[in-house]
Short mmCIF file of C-alpha atoms in Angstrom, two decimals:
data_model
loop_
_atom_site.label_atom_id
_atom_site.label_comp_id
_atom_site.label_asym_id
_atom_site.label_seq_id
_atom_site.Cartn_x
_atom_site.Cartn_y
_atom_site.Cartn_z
CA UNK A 1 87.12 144.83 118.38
CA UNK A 2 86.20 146.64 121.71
CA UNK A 3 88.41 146.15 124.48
CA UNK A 4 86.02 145.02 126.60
CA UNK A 5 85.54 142.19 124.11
CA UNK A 6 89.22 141.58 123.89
CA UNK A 7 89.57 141.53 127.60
CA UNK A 8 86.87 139.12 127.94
CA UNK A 9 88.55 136.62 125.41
CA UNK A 10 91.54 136.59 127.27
CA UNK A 11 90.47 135.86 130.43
CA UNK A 12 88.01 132.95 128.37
CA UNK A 13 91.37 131.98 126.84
CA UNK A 14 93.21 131.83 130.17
CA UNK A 15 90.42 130.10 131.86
CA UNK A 16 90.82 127.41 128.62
CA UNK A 17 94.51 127.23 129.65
CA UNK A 18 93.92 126.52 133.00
CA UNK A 19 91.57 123.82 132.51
CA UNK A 20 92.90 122.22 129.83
CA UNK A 21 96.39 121.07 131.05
CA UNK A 22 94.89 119.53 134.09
CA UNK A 23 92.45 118.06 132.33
CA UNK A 24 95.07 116.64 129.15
CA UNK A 25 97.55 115.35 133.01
CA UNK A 26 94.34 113.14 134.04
CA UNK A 27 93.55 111.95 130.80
CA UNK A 28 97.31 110.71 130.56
CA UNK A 29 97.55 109.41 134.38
CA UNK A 30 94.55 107.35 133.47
CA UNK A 31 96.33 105.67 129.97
CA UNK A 32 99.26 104.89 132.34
CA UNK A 33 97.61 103.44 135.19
CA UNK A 34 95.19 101.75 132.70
CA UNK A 35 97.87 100.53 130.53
CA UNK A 36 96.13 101.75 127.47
CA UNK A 37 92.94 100.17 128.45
CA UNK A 38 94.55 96.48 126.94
CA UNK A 39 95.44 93.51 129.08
CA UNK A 40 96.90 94.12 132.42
CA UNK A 41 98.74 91.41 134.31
CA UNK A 42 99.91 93.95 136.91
CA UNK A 43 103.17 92.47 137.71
CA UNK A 44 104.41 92.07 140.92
CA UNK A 45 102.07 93.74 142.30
CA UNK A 46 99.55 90.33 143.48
CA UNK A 47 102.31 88.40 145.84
CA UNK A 48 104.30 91.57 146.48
CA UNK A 49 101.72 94.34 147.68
CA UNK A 50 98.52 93.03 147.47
CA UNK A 51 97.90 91.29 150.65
CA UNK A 52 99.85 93.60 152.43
CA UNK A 53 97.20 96.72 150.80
CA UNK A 54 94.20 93.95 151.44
CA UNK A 55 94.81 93.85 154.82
CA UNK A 56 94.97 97.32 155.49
CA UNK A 57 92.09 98.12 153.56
CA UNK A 58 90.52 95.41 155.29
CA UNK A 59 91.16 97.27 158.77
CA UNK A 60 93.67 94.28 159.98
CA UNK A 61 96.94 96.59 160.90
CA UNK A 62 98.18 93.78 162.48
CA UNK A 63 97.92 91.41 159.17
CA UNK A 64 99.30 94.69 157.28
CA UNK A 65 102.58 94.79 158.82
CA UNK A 66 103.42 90.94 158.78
CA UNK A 67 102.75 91.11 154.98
CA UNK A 68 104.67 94.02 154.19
CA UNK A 69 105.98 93.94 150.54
CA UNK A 70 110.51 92.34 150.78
CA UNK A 71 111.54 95.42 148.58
CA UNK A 72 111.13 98.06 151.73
CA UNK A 73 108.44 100.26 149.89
CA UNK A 74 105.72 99.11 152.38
CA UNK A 75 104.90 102.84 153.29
CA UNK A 76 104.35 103.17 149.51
CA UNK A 77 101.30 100.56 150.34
CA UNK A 78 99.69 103.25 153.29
CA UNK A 79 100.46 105.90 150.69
CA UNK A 80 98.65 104.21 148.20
CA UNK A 81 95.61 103.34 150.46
CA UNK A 82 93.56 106.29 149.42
CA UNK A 83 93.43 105.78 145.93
CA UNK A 84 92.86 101.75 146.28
CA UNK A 85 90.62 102.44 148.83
CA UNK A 86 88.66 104.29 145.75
CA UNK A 87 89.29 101.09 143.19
CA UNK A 88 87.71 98.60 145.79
CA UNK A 89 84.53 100.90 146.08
CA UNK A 90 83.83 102.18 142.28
CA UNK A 91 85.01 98.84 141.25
CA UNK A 92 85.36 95.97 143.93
CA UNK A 93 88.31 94.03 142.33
CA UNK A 94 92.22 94.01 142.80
CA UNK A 95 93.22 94.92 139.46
CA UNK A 96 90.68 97.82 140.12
CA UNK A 97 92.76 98.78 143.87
CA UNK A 98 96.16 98.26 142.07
CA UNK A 99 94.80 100.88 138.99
CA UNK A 100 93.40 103.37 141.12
CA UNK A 101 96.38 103.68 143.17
CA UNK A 102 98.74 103.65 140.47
CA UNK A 103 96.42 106.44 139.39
CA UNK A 104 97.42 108.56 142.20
CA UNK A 105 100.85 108.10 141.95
CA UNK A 106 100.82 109.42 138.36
CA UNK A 107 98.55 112.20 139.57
CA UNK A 108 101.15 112.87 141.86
CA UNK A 109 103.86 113.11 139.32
CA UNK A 110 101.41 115.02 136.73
CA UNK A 111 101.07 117.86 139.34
CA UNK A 112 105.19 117.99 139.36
CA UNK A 113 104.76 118.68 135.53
CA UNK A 114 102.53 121.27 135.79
CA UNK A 115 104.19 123.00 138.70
CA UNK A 116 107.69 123.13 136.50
CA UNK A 117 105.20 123.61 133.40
CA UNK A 118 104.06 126.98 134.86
CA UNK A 119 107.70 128.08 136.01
CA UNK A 120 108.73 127.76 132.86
CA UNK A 121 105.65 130.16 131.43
CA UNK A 122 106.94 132.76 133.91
CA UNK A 123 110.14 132.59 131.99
CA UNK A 124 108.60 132.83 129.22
CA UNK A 125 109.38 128.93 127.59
CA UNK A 126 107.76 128.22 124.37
CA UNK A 127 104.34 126.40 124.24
CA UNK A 128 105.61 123.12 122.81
CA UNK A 129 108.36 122.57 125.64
CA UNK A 130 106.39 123.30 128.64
CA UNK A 131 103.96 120.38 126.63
CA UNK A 132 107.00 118.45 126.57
CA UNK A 133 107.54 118.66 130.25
CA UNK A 134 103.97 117.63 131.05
CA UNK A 135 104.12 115.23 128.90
CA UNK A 136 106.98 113.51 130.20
CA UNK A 137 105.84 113.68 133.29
CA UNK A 138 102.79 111.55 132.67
CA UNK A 139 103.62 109.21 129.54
CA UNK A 140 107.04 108.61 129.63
CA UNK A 141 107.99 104.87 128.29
CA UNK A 142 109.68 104.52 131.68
CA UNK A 143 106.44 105.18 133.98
CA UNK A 144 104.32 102.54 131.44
CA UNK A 145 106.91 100.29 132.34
CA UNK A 146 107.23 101.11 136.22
CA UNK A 147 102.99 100.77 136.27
CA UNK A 148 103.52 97.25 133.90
CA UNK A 149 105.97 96.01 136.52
CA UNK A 150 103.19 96.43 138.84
CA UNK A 151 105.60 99.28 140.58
CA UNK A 152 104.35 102.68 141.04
CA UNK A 153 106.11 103.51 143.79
CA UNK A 154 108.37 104.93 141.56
CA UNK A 155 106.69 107.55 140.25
CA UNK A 156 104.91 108.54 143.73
CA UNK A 157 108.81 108.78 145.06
CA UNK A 158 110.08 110.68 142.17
CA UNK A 159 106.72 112.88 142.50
CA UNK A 160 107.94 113.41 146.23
CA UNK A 161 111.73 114.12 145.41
CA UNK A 162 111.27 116.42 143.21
CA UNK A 163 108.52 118.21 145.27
CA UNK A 164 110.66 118.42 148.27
CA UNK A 165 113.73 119.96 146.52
CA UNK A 166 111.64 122.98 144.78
CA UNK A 167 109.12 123.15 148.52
CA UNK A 168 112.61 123.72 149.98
CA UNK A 169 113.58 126.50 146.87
CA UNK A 170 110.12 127.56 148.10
CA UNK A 171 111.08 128.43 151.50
CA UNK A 172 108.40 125.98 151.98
CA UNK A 173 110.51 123.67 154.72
CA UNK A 174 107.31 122.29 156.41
CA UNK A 175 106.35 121.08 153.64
CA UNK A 176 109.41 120.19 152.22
CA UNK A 177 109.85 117.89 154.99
CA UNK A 178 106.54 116.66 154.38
CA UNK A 179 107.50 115.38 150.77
CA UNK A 180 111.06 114.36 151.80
CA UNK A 181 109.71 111.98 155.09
CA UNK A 182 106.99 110.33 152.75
CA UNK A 183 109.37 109.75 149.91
CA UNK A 184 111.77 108.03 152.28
CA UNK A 185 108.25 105.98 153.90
CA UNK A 186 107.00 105.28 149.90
CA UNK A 187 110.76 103.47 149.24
CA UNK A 188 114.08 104.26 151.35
CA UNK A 189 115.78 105.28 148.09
CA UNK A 190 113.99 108.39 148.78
CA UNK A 191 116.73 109.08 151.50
CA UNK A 192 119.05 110.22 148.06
CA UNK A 193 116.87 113.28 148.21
CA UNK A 194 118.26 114.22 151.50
CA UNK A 195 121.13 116.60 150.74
CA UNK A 196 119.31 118.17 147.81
CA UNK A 197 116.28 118.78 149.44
CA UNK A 198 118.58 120.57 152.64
CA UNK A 199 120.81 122.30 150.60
CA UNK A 200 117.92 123.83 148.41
CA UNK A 201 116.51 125.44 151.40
CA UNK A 202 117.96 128.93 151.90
CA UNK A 203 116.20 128.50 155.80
CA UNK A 204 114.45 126.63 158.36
CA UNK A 205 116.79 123.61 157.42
CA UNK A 206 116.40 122.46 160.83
CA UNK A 207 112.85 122.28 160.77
CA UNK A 208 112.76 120.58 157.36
CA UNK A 209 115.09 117.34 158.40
CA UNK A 210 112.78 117.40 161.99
CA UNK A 211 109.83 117.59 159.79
CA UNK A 212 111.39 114.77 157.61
CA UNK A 213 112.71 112.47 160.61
CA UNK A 214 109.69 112.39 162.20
CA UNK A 215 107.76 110.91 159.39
CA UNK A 216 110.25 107.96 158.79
CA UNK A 217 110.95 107.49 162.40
CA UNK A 218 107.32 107.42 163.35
CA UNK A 219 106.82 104.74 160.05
CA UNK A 220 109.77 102.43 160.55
CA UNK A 221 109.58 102.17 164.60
CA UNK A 222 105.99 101.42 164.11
CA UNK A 223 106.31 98.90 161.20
CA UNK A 224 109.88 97.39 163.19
CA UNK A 225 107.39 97.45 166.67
CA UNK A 226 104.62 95.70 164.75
CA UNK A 227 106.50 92.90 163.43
CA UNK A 228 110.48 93.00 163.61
CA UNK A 229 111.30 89.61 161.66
CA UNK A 230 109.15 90.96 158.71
CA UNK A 231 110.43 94.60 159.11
CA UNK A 232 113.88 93.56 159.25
CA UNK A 233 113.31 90.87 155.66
CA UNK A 234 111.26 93.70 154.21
CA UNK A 235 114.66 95.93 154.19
CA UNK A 236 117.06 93.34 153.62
CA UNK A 237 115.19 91.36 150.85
CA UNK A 238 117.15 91.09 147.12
CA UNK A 239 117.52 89.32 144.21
CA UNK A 240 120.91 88.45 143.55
CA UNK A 241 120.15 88.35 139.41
CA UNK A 242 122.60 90.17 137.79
CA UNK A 243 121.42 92.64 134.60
CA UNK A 244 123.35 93.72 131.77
CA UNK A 245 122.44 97.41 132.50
CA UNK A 246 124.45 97.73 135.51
CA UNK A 247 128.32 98.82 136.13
CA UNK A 248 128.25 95.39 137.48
CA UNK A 249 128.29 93.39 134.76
CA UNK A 250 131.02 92.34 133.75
CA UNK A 251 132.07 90.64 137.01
CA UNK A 252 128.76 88.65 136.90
CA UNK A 253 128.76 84.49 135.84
CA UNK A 254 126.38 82.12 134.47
CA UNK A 255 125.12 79.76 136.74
CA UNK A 256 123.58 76.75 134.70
CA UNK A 257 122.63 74.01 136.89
CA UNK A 258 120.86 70.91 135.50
CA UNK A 259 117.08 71.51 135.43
CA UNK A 260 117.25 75.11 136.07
CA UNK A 261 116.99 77.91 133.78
CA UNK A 262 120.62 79.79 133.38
CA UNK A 263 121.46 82.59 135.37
CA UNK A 264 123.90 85.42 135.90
CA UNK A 265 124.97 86.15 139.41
CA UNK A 266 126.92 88.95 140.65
CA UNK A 267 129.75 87.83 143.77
CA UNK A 268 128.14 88.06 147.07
CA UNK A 269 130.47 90.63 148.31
CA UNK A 270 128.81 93.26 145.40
CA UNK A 271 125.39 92.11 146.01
CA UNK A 272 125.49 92.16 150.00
CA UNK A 273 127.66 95.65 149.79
CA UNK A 274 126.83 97.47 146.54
CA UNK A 275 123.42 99.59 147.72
CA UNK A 276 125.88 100.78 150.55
CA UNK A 277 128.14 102.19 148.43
CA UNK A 278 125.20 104.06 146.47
CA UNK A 279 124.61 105.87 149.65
CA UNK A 280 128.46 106.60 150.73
CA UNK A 281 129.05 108.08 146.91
CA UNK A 282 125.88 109.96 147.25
CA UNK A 283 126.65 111.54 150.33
CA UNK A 284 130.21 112.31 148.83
CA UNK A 285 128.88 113.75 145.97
CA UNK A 286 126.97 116.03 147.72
CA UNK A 287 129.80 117.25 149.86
CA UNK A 288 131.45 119.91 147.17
CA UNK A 289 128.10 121.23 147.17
CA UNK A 290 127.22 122.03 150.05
CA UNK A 291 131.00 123.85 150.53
CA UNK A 292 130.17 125.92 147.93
CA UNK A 293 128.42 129.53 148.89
CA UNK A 294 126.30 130.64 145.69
CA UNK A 295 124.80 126.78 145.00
CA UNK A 296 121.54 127.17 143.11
CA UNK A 297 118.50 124.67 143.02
CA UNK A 298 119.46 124.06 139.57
CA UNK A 299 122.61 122.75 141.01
CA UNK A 300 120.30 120.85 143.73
CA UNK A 301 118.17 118.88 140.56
CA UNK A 302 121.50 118.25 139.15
CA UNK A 303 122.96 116.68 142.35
CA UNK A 304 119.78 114.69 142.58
CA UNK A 305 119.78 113.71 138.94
CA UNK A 306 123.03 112.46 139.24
CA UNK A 307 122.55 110.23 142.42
CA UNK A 308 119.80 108.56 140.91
CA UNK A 309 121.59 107.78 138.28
CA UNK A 310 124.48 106.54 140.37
CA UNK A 311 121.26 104.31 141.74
CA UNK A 312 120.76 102.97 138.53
CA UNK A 313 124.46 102.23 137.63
CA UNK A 314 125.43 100.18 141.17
CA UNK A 315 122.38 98.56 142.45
CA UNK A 316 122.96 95.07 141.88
CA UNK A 317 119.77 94.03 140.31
CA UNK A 318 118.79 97.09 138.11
CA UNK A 319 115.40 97.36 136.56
CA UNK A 320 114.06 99.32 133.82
CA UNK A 321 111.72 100.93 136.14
CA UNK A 322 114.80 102.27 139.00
CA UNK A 323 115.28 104.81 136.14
CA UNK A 324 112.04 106.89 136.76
CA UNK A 325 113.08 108.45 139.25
CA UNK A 326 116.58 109.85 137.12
CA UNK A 327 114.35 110.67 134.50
CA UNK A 328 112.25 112.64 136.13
CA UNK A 329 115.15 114.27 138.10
CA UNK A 330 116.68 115.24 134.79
CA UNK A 331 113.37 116.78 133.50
CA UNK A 332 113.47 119.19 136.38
CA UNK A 333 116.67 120.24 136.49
CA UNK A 334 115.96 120.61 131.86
CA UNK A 335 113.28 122.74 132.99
CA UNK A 336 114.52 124.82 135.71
CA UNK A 337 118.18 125.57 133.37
CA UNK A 338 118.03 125.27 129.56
CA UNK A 339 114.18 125.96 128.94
CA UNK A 340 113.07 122.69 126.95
CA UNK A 341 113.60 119.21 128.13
CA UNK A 342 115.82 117.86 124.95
CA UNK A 343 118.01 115.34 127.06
CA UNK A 344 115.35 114.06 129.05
CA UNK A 345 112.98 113.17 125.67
CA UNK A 346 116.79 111.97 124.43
CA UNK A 347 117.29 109.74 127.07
CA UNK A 348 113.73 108.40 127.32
CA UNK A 349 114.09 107.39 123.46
CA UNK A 350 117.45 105.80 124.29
CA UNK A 351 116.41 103.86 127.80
CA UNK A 352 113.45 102.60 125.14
CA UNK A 353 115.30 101.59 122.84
CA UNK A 354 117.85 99.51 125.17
CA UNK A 355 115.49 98.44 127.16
CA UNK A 356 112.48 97.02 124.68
CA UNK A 357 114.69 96.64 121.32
CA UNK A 358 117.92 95.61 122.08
CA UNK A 359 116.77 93.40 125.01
CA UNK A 360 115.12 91.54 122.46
CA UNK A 361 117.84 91.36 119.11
CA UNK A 362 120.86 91.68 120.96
CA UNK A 363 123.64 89.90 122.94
CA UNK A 364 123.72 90.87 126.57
CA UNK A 365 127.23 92.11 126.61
CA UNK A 366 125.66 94.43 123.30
CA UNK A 367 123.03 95.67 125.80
CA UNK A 368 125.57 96.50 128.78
CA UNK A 369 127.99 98.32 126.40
CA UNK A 370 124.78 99.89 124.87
CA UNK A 371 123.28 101.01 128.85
CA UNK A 372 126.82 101.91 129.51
CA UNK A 373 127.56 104.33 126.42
CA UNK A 374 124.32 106.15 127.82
CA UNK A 375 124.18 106.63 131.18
CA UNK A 376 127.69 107.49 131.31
CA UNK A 377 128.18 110.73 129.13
CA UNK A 378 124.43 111.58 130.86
CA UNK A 379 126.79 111.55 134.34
CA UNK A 380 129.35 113.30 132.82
CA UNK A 381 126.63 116.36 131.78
CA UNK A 382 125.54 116.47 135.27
CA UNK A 383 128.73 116.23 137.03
CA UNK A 384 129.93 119.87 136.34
CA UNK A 385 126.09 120.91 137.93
CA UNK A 386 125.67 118.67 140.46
CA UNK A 387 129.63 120.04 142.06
CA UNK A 388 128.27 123.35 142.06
CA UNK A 389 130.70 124.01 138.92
CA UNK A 390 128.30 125.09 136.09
CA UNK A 391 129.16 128.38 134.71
CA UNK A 392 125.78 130.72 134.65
CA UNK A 393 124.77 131.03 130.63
CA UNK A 394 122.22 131.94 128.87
CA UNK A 395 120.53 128.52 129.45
CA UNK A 396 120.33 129.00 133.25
CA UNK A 397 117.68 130.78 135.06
CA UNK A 398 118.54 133.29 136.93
CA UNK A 399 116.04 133.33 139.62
CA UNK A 400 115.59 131.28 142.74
CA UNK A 401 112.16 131.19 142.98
CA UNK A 402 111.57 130.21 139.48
CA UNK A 403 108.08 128.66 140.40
CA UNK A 404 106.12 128.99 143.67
CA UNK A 405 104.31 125.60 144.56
CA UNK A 406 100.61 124.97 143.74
CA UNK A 407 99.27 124.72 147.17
#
């Protein structure tokens, strides 16, 4: 073959490449956020979002911030705008505003997969796990279940967590600030990607957290300006049900009043106090980090794999969705260190199995111990990491600037 004609199949090859993960992303967004084209009920989403998102599509700002959504991801709404603002017109119905915008967020969090996707290729990862990376990014069981829920905030946060910790590897702190202030907007968890976002950032740290401040300052004063008895409920706002797969559990009791369908509640002290203590252990655990010269972003995706799963161990009404964000934290950090995601596709098929088997066949004190004997060793992995204590192995990469961002 002449090498003229071996030249040109390459580059038709490459051009393939390129198109062809993008395209496979969107054609997996669109089974998520379409729920495999069968029934959609879309959850929560009609008396939680919707007429906060139908009054700002409808122009009536004012409307918009006395119906933002109790759970404090009203900024998740305005971030979601743009793609429900694309439902209503191509299809003129709420299930078609609430797909649309799901569809962005998984957009969001398909561009994350190709970004670490392509990082890994520089390293020279095998085919099938940068496939696997993509792939979790767009069809994991956890995001059908976050888009079921009718929540896709989510995946938009995780999308922005993740993007503002490897912006900030980037040297990128504009726009790492960017991501971090509209993934504390979309949901204030977000704020857990704080410390790894800074410490990440070998400059311009400064102009990252002003970059970062600004956005949630200029969201919440507006939204607490607009209307502060709905501001202040749309922060505060939680159900005191008590899960099984939650540290939590054991201290909870069945409330079985006549009439009423039985209930497990945690003691008010846990569920007024327990999100607080997320945040004081997350900002402890990122202390021995950020003492420690030589910290790599690896150790940063660690750090904020481990908080989120901290999240998903002490809030006091856990859902099967609050683990997306881990998840995709843990894919990351997989992708960035040992070169194939094998715990994250692990723990996917576990979180599955507890979540949509044993929910159904099992006892709920089966399903804690179950959660329990999961997350736990999966904290215990990341611990060493997320301290700054991993010893640099084979498995690691070597390089700080692993991936530069698709912008």
């Amino acid at each position: 073959m002449p090498p003229s004609r071996r030249v040109d199949d390459q580059l038709m090859t490459d051009a393939m490449r390129r198109i062809a993960a993008p395209a496979l992303v969107l054609a997996g967004a669109v089974y998520v956020a379409w729920q495999g084209f069968g029934v959609q009920t879309t959850g929560d989403y009609p008396w939680l979002f919707a007429p906060a998102m139908s009054a700002l599509l409808a122009g009536h700002l004012g409307a918009f911030f006395h119906q933002l959504p109790g759970d404090g991801a009203g900024g998740s709404v305005l971030l979601r705008a743009p793609g429900a603002l694309v439902g209503r017109a191509l299809v003129g119905t709420r299930l078609g505003e609430f797909r649309f915008g799901a569809l962005e967020s998984m957009l969001a969090l398909g561009g994350v997969g190709l970004w670490l996707a392509r990082g890994m290729r520089a390293h020279g990862r095998p085919t099938v796990a940068r496939a696997a990376v993509v792939g979790l990014c767009v069809i994991a069981p956890a995001l059908l279940d976050a888009i079921f829920f009718g929540h896709p905030e989510e995946p938009l946060g995780a999308a922005l967590c993740v993007s503002a910790v490897l912006l900030a590897d980037a040297d990128r702190p504009i726009l790492a600030g960017v991501a971090l202030g509209l993934a504390i907007i979309n949901k204030p968890w977000g704020v857990f990607a704080l410390a790894p976002t800074l410490l990440a950032a070998p400059r311009g740290r400064l102009r990252l957290a002003a970059v970062a401040g600004g956005i949630a300052v200029g969201w919440f004063g507006t939204a607490y300006l607009a209307a502060p008895a709905q501001f202040a409920h749309s922060l505060s706002a939680l159900s005191p049900v008590a899960h099984p797969e939650e540290l939590w559990w054991p201290l909870a009791h069945l409330s079985a009043p006549p009439g009423v369908t039985p209930t497990h509640y945690l003691p008010a002290f846990i569920t007024a106090h327990a999100r607080g203590l997320v945040v004081l252990l997350a900002a402890g655990l990122a202390l021995p980090l950020a003492r420690r010269r030589g910290r790599t972003t690896e150790d940063c995706l660690a750090l904020l794999a481990l908080v989120f799963l901290v999240r998903c161990l002490l809030d006091p009404n856990d859902h099967v969705y609050y683990n997306v964000p881990f998840v995709i934290a843990l894919i990351a950090w997989e992708a960035r260190t040992r070169g194939a995601p094998v715990l994250a596709l692990l723990t996917t098929g576990l979180l599955w199995l507890i979540f949509h088997t044993l929910s159904g066949v099992a006892g709920l004190d089966v399903q804690f111990v179950a959660y329990v004997a999961v997350t736990i060793p999966l904290a215990v992995v990341l611990i060493a990491p997320a301290l700054g204590r991993a010893a640099c192995g084979r498995g690691r990469v070597a390089a700080r600037r692993a991936a530069e961002p698709i912008i």
